[in-house]
Short mmCIF file of C-alpha atoms and ligand atoms in Angstrom, two decimals:
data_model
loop_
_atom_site.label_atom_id
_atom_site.label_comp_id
_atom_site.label_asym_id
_atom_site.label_seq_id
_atom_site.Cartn_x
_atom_site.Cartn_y
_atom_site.Cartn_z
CA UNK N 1 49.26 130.51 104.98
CA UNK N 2 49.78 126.35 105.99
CA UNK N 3 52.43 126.48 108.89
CA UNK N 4 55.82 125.75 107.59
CA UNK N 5 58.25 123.31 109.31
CA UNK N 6 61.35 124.57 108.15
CA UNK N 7 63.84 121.86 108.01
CA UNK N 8 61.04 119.25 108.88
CA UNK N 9 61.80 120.06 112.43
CA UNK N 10 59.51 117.63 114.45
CA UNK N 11 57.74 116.52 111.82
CA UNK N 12 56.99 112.68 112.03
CA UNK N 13 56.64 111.59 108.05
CA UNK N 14 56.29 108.11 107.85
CA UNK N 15 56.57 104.69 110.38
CA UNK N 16 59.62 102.57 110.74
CA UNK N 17 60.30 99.19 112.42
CA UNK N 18 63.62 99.71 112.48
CA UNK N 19 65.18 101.76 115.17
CA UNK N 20 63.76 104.31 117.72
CA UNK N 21 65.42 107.20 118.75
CA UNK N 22 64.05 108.28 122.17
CA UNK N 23 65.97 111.71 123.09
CA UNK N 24 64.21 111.90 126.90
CA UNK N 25 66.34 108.58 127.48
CA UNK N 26 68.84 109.14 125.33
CA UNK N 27 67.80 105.60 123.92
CA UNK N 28 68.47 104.21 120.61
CA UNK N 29 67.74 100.64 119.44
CA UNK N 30 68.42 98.42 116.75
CA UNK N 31 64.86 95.85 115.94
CA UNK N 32 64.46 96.49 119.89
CA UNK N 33 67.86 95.95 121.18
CA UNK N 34 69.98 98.38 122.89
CA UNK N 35 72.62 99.85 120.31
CA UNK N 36 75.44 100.04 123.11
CA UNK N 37 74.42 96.26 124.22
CA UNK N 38 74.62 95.48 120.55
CA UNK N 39 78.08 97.41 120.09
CA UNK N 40 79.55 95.38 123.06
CA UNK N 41 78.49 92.03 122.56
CA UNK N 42 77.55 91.45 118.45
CA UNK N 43 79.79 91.76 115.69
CA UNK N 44 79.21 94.37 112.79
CA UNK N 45 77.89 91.31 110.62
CA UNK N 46 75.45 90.08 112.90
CA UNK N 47 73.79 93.88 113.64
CA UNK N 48 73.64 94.12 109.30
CA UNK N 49 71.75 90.89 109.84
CA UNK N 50 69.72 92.28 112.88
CA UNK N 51 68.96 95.94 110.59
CA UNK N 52 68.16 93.73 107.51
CA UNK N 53 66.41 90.58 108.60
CA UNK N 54 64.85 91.94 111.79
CA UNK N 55 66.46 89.27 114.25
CA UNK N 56 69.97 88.65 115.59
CA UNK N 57 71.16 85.85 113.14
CA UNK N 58 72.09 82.00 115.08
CA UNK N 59 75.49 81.04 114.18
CA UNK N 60 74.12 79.16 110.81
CA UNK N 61 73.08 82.43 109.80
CA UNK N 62 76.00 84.64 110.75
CA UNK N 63 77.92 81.82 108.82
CA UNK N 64 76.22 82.21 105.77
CA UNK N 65 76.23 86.17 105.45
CA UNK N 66 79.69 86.26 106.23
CA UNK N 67 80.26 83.55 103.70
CA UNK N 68 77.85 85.50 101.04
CA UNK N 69 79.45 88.84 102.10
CA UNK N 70 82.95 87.03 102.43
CA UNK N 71 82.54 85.77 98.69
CA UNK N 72 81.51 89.02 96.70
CA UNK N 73 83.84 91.53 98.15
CA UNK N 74 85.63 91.30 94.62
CA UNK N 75 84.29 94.47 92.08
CA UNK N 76 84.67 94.36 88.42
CA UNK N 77 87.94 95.59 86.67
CA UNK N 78 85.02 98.34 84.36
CA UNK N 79 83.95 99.68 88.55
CA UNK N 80 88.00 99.40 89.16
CA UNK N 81 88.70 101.35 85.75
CA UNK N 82 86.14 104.00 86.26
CA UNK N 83 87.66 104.62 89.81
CA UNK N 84 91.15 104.79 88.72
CA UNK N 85 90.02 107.64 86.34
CA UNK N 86 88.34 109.87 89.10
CA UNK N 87 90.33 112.31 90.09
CA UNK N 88 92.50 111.39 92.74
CA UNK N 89 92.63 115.34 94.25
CA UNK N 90 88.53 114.62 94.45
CA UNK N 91 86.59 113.98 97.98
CA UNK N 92 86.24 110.23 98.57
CA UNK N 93 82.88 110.87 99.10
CA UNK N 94 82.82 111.89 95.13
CA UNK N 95 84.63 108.91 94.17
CA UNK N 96 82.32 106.36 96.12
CA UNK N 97 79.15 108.33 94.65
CA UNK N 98 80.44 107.58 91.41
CA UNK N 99 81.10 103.78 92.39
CA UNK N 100 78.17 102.90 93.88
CA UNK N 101 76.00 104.42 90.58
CA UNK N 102 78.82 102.12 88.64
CA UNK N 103 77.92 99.20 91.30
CA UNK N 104 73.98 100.25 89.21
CA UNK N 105 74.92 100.15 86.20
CA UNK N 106 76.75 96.82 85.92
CA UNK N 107 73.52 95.03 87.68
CA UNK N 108 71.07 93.41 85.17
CA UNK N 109 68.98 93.23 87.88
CA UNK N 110 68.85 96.67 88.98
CA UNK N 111 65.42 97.52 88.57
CA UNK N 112 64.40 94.71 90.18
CA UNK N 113 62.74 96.31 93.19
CA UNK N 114 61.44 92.71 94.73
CA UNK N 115 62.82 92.14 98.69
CA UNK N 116 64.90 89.22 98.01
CA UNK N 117 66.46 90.92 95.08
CA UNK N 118 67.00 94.32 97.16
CA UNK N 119 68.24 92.48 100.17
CA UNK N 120 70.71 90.43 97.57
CA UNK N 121 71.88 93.91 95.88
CA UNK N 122 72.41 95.36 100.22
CA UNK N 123 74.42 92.36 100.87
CA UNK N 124 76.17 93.32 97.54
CA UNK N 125 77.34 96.56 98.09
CA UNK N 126 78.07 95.54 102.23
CA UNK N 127 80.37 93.64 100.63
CA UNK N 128 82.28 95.27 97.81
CA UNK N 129 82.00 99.47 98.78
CA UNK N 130 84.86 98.30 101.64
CA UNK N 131 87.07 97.20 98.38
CA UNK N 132 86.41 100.40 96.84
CA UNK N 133 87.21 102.35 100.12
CA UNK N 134 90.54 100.83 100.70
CA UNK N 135 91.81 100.55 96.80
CA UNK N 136 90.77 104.60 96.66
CA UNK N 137 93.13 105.30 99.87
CA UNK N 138 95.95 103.09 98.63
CA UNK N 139 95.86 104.94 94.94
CA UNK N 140 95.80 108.27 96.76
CA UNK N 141 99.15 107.21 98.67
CA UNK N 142 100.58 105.86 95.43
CA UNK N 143 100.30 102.17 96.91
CA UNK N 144 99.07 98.80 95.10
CA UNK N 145 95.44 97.75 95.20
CA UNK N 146 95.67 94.83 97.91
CA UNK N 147 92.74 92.15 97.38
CA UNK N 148 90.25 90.92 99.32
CA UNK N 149 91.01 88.30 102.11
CA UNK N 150 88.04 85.77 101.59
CA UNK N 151 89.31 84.02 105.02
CA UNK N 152 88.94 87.68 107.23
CA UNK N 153 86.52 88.55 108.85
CA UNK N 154 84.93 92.12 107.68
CA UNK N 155 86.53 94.32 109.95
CA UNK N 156 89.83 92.56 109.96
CA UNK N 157 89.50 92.10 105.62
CA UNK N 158 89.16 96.25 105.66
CA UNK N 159 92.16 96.53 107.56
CA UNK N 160 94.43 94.22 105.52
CA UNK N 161 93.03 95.95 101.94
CA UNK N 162 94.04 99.29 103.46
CA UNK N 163 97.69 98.11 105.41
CA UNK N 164 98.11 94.76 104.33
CA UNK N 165 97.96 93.69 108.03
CA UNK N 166 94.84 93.27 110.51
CA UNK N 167 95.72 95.56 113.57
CA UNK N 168 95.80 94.61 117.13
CA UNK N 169 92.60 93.54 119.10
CA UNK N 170 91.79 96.60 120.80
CA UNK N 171 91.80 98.52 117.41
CA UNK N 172 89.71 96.10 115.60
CA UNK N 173 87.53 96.17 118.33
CA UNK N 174 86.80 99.91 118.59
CA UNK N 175 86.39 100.26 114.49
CA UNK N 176 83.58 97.22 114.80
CA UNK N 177 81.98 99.66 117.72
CA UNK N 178 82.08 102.87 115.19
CA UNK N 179 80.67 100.62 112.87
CA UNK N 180 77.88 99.12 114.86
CA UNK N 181 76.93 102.68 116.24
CA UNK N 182 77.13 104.67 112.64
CA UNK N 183 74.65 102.04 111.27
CA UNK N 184 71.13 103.16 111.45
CA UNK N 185 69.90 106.41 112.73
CA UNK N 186 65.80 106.11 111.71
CA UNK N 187 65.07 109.35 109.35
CA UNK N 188 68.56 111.32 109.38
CA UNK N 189 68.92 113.27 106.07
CA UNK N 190 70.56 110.60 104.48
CA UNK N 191 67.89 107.97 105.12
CA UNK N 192 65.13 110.21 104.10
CA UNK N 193 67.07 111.23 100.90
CA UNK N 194 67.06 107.34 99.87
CA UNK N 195 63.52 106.62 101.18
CA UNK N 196 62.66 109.77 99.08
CA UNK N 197 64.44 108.24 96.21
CA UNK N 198 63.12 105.02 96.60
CA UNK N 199 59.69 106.08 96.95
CA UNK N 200 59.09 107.35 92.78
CA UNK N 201 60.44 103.91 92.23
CA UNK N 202 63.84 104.44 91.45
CA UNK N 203 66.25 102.00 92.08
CA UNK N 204 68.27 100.87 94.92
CA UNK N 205 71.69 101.68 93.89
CA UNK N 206 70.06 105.46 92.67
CA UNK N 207 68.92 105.72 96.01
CA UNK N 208 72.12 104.97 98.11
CA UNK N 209 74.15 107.27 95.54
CA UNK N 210 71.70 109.59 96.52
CA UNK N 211 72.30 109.65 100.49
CA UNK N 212 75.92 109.57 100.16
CA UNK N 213 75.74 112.93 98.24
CA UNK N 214 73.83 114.01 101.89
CA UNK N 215 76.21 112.26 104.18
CA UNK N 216 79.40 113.77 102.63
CA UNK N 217 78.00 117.76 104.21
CA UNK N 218 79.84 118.75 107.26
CA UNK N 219 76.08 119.27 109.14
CA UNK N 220 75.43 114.83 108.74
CA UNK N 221 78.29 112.69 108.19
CA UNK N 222 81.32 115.07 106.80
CA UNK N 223 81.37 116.09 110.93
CA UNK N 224 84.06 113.41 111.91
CA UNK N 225 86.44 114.74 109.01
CA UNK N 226 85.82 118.25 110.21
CA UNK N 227 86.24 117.33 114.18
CA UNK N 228 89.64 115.81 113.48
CA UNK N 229 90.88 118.72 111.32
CA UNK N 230 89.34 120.93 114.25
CA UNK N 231 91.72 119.28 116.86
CA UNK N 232 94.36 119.20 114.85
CA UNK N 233 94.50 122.94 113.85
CA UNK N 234 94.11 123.46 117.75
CA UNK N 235 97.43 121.52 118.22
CA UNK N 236 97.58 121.31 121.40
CA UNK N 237 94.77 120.80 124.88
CA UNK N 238 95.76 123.66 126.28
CA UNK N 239 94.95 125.73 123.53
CA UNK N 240 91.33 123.85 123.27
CA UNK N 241 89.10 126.14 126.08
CA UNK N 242 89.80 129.37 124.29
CA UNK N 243 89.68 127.86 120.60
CA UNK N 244 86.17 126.72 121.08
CA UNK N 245 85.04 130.05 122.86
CA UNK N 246 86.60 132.11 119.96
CA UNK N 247 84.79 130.37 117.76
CA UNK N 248 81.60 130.40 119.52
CA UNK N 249 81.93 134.08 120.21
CA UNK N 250 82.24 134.23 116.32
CA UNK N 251 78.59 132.41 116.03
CA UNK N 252 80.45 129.43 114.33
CA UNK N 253 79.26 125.98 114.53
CA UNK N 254 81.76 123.34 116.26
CA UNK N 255 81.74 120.38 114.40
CA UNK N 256 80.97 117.17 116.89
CA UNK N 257 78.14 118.82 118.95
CA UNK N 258 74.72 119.27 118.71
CA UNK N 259 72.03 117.13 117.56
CA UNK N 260 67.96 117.51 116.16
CA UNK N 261 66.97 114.91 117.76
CA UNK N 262 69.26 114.76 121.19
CA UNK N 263 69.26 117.29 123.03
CA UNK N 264 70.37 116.04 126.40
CA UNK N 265 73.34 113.50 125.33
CA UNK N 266 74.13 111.38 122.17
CA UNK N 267 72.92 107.73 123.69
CA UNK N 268 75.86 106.63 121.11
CA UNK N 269 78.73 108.79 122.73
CA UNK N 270 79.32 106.97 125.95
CA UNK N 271 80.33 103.37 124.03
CA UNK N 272 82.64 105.26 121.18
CA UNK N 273 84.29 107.28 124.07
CA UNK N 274 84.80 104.36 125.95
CA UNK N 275 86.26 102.60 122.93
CA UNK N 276 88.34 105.36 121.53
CA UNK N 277 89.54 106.14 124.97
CA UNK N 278 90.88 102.43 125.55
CA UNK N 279 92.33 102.28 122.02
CA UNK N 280 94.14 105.47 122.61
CA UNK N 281 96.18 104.64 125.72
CA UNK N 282 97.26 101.40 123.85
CA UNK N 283 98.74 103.20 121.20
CA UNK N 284 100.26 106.14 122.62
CA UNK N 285 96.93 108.55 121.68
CA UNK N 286 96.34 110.56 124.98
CA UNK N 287 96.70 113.80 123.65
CA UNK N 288 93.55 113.28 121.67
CA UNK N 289 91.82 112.06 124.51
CA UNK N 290 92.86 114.96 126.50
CA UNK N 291 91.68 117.46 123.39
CA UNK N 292 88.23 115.62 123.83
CA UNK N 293 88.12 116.27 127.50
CA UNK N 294 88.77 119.89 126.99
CA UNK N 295 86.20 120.82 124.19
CA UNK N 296 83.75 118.57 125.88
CA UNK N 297 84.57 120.58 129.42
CA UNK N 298 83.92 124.06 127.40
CA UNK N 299 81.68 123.38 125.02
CA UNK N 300 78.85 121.94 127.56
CA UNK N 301 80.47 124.96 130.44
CA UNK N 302 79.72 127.83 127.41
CA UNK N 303 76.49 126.47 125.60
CA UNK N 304 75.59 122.90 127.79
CA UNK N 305 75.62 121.04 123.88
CA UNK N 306 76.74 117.55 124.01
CA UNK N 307 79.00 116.00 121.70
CA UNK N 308 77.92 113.48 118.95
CA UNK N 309 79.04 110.66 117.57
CA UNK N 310 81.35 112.37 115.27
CA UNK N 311 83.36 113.82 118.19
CA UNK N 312 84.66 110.47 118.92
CA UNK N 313 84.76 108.44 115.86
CA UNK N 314 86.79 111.13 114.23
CA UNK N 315 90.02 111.12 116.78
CA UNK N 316 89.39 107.14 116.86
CA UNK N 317 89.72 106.90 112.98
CA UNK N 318 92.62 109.07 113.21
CA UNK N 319 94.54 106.99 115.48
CA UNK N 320 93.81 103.69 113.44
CA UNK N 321 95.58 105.37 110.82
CA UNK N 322 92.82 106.41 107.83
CA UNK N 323 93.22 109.67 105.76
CA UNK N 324 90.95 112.18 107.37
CA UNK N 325 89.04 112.65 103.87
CA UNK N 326 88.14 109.05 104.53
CA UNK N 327 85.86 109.31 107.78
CA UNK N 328 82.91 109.39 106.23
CA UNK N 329 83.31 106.72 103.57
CA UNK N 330 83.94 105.00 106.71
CA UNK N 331 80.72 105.99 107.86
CA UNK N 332 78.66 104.94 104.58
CA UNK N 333 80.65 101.26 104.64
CA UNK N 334 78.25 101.13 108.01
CA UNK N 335 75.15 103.24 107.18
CA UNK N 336 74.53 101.28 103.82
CA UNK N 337 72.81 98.57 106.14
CA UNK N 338 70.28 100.97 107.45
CA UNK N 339 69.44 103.28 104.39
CA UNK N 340 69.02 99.61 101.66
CA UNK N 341 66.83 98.09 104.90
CA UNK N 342 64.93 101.70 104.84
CA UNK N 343 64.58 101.46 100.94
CA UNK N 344 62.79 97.75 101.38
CA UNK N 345 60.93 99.21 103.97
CA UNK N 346 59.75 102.07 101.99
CA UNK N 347 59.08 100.58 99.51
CA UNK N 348 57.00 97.62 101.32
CA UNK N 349 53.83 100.82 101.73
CA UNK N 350 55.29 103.19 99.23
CA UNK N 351 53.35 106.53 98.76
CA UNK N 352 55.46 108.57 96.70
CA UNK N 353 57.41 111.47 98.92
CA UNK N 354 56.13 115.15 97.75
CA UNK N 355 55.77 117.48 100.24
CA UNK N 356 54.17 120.97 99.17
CA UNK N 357 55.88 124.52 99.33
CA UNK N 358 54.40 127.85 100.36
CA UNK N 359 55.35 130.05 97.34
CA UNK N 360 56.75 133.67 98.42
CA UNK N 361 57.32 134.90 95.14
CA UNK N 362 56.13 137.35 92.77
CA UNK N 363 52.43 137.14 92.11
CA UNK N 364 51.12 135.61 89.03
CA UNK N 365 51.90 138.67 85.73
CA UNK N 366 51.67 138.93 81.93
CA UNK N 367 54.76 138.60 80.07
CA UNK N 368 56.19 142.07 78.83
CA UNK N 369 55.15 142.24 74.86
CA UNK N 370 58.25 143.31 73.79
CA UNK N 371 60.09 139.85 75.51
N1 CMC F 1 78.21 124.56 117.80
C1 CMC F 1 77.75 125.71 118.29
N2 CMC F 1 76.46 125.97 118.52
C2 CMC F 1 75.58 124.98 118.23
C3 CMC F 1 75.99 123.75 117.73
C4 CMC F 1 77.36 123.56 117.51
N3 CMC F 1 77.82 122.40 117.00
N4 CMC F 1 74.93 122.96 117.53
C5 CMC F 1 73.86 123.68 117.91
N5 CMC F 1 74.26 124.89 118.33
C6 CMC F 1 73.42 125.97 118.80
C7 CMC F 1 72.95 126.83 117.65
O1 CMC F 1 73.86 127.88 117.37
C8 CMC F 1 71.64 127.34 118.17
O2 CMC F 1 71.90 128.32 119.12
P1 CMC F 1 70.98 129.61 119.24
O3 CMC F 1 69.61 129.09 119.60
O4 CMC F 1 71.63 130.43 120.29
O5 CMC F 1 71.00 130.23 117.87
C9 CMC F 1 71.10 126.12 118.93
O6 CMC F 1 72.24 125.38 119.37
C10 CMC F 1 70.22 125.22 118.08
O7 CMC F 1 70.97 124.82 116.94
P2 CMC F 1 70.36 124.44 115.55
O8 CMC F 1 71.45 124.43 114.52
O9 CMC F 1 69.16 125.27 115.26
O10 CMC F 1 69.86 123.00 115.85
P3 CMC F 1 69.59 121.91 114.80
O11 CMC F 1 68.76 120.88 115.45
O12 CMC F 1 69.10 122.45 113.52
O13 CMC F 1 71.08 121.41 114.51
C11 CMC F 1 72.95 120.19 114.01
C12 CMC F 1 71.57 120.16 114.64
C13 CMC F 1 73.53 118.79 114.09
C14 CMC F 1 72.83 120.59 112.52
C15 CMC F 1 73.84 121.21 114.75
O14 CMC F 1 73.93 120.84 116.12
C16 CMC F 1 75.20 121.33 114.14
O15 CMC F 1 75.38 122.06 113.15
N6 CMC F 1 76.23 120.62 114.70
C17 CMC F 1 77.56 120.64 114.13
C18 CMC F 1 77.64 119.64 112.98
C19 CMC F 1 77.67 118.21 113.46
O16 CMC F 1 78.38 117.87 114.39
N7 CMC F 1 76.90 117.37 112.77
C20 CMC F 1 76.80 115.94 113.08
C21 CMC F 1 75.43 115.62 113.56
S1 CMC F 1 75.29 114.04 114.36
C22 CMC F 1 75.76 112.85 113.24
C23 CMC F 1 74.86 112.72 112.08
O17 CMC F 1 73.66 112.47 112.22
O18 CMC F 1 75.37 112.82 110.97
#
């Protein structure tokens, strides 16, 4: 019997040019670049340019994709109307699945699986799935669909769709981080769901519905949602040391640590934690921080897992003020630069994903005559 390698553990299935994960350094980068350098000195617009185009863009550049992204954040009153009639007890997750396949089926151009016209449709949906994110949250809290602010940056447009202000610096600052550090992971679940969609040819918007179906689980992206709900069901720090061991002693998962690939440290935790941690004290968040510290402390004293990215984003996201079923449509507003640039990549050598199965079922019979 072929040797299985059950959940593709350590199996290396295609090339990519870019990002590297390299779990004995707990290194990740970006095209070659550092992701924590990246998260403290580039904006979220220049790393989509960085993922996409392969370099850091000059200022002409950055100009010109925030003006293209600045100028189709708008979506269609038929994408709008088809929102408004999801469900509004539904995931997010659901909703935005729906969208983005709505985002398809409006595009003449859909099938159109050229570069320029794949990189046009990922500057597309960059642009408009923050719309859809912050018109879904204001309909769930009975609010007004705000519009797009052509003159705001991305990060600071988000905020004003959702609130109908742009929060202080600090705040801004530490959502750009989460956003720079969720964007590309190499082949996470989600990635290799749309490079596996991508590779029979599909299209690009089939493909990114696709790996938002595998982001939403609680084991990829749905972890933030679940960390905050952890934390806040524990109440309060004290409580935290015990909570965890309960649960551990129960052979539960804790949502936030653990990783495949890191095994030693998330290299993305340090620069969240440091972000979350200075957002918090600004805004009165400590007892979060202090909840961290004490999961962290007995997590890594009971089982020595780290925690992932997840472990901070989802307090941080709290404390900005989202609906905890909106972390990880938070996460896919970021992520949908690295799974389109994975699609173009794909599909620049495709060879059509089918992996083979060891069958363990009942050997090959006649069919009963009487059936
Ligand atoms: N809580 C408790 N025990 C854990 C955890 C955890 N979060 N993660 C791993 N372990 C234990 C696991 O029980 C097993 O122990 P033992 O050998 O005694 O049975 C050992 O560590 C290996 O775990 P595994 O599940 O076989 O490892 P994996 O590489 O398949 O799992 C993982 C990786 C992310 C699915 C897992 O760590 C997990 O379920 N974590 C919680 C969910 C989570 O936070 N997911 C976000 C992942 S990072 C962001 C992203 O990419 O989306």
């Amino acid at each position: 019997m072929s040797t299985i390698h059950k959940g593709l553990v350590g199996v290396v299935a295609d090339t990519t040019a870019i990002s590297e994960v390299v779990p004995e350094t707990n290194s990740l980068t970006y095209r070659g670049y550092p992701v924590q350098e990246l998260a403290r000195s580039c904006s979220f617009e220049s790393v989509a340019h960085l993922i996409w185009y392969g370099e850091l863009p000059d200022a002409a550049a950055l100009a010109r994709l925030s003006e293209r992204e600045g100028a189709q954040r708008e979506v269609t009153r038929s994408t709008i109307g088809v929102v408004d009639r999801v469900p509004d007890n539904c995931h997010p997750m659901d909703l935005l699945r729906t969208a983005v396949s709505c985002l398809g089926a409006e595009d003449p151009a859909e099938d159109d699986n050229s570069p320029a016209a794949n990189r046009a449709k990922a500057e597309a949906m960059f642009a408009k799935l923050p719309t859809i994110v912050a018109h879904d949250f204001r309909r769930r809290r009975g609010l007004a669909r705000i519009a797009p602010d052509p003159g705001l940056g991305f990060a600071e447009n988000f905020f004003h769709m959702c609130f109908g202000t742009v929060p202080a610096p600090e705040v801004l600052r530490c959502f750009e981080i989460s956003m720079i550090l969720y964007a590309e992971h190499s082949f996470n679940a989600s990635t290799f769901t749309a490079r596996t969609v991508a590779s029979t040819l599909s299209d690009i918007y089939s493909a990114v519905t696709a790996a938002i179906g595998a982001l939403k689980g609680p084991l990829h992206g749905g972890a933030n949602e679940a960390v905050m709900r952890m934390m806040l069901e524990i109440g309060d720090p004290a409580f935290a040391g015990d909570w965890l061991r309960e649960r551990l002693a129960a052979k539960e998962k804790v949502m936030g640590f653990g990783h495949r690939v890191y095994k030693d440290a998330d290299s993305r935790v340090p620069t969240m934690k440091a972000a979350f941690v200075e957002m918090a004290e600004l805004q009165g968040g400590q007892r979060w921080v202090a909840m961290y510290e004490e999961l962290e402390a007995a997590m890594m004293a009971a089982k020595g897992i780290h925690p992932n990215l997840d472990f901070p984003a989802g307090p941080a996201y709290y404390l900005m003020g989202f609906d905890i079923p909106m972390f990880t449509p938070l996460f896919v507003m970021s992520r949908i630069t690295g799974w389109t640039a994975h699609v173009i990549e794909q599909l620049e050598s495709n060879a059509l994903i089918r992996p083979l199965s060891a069958y363990t079922g009942l050997p090959q019979r006649a069919i009963p005559l009487a059936a």
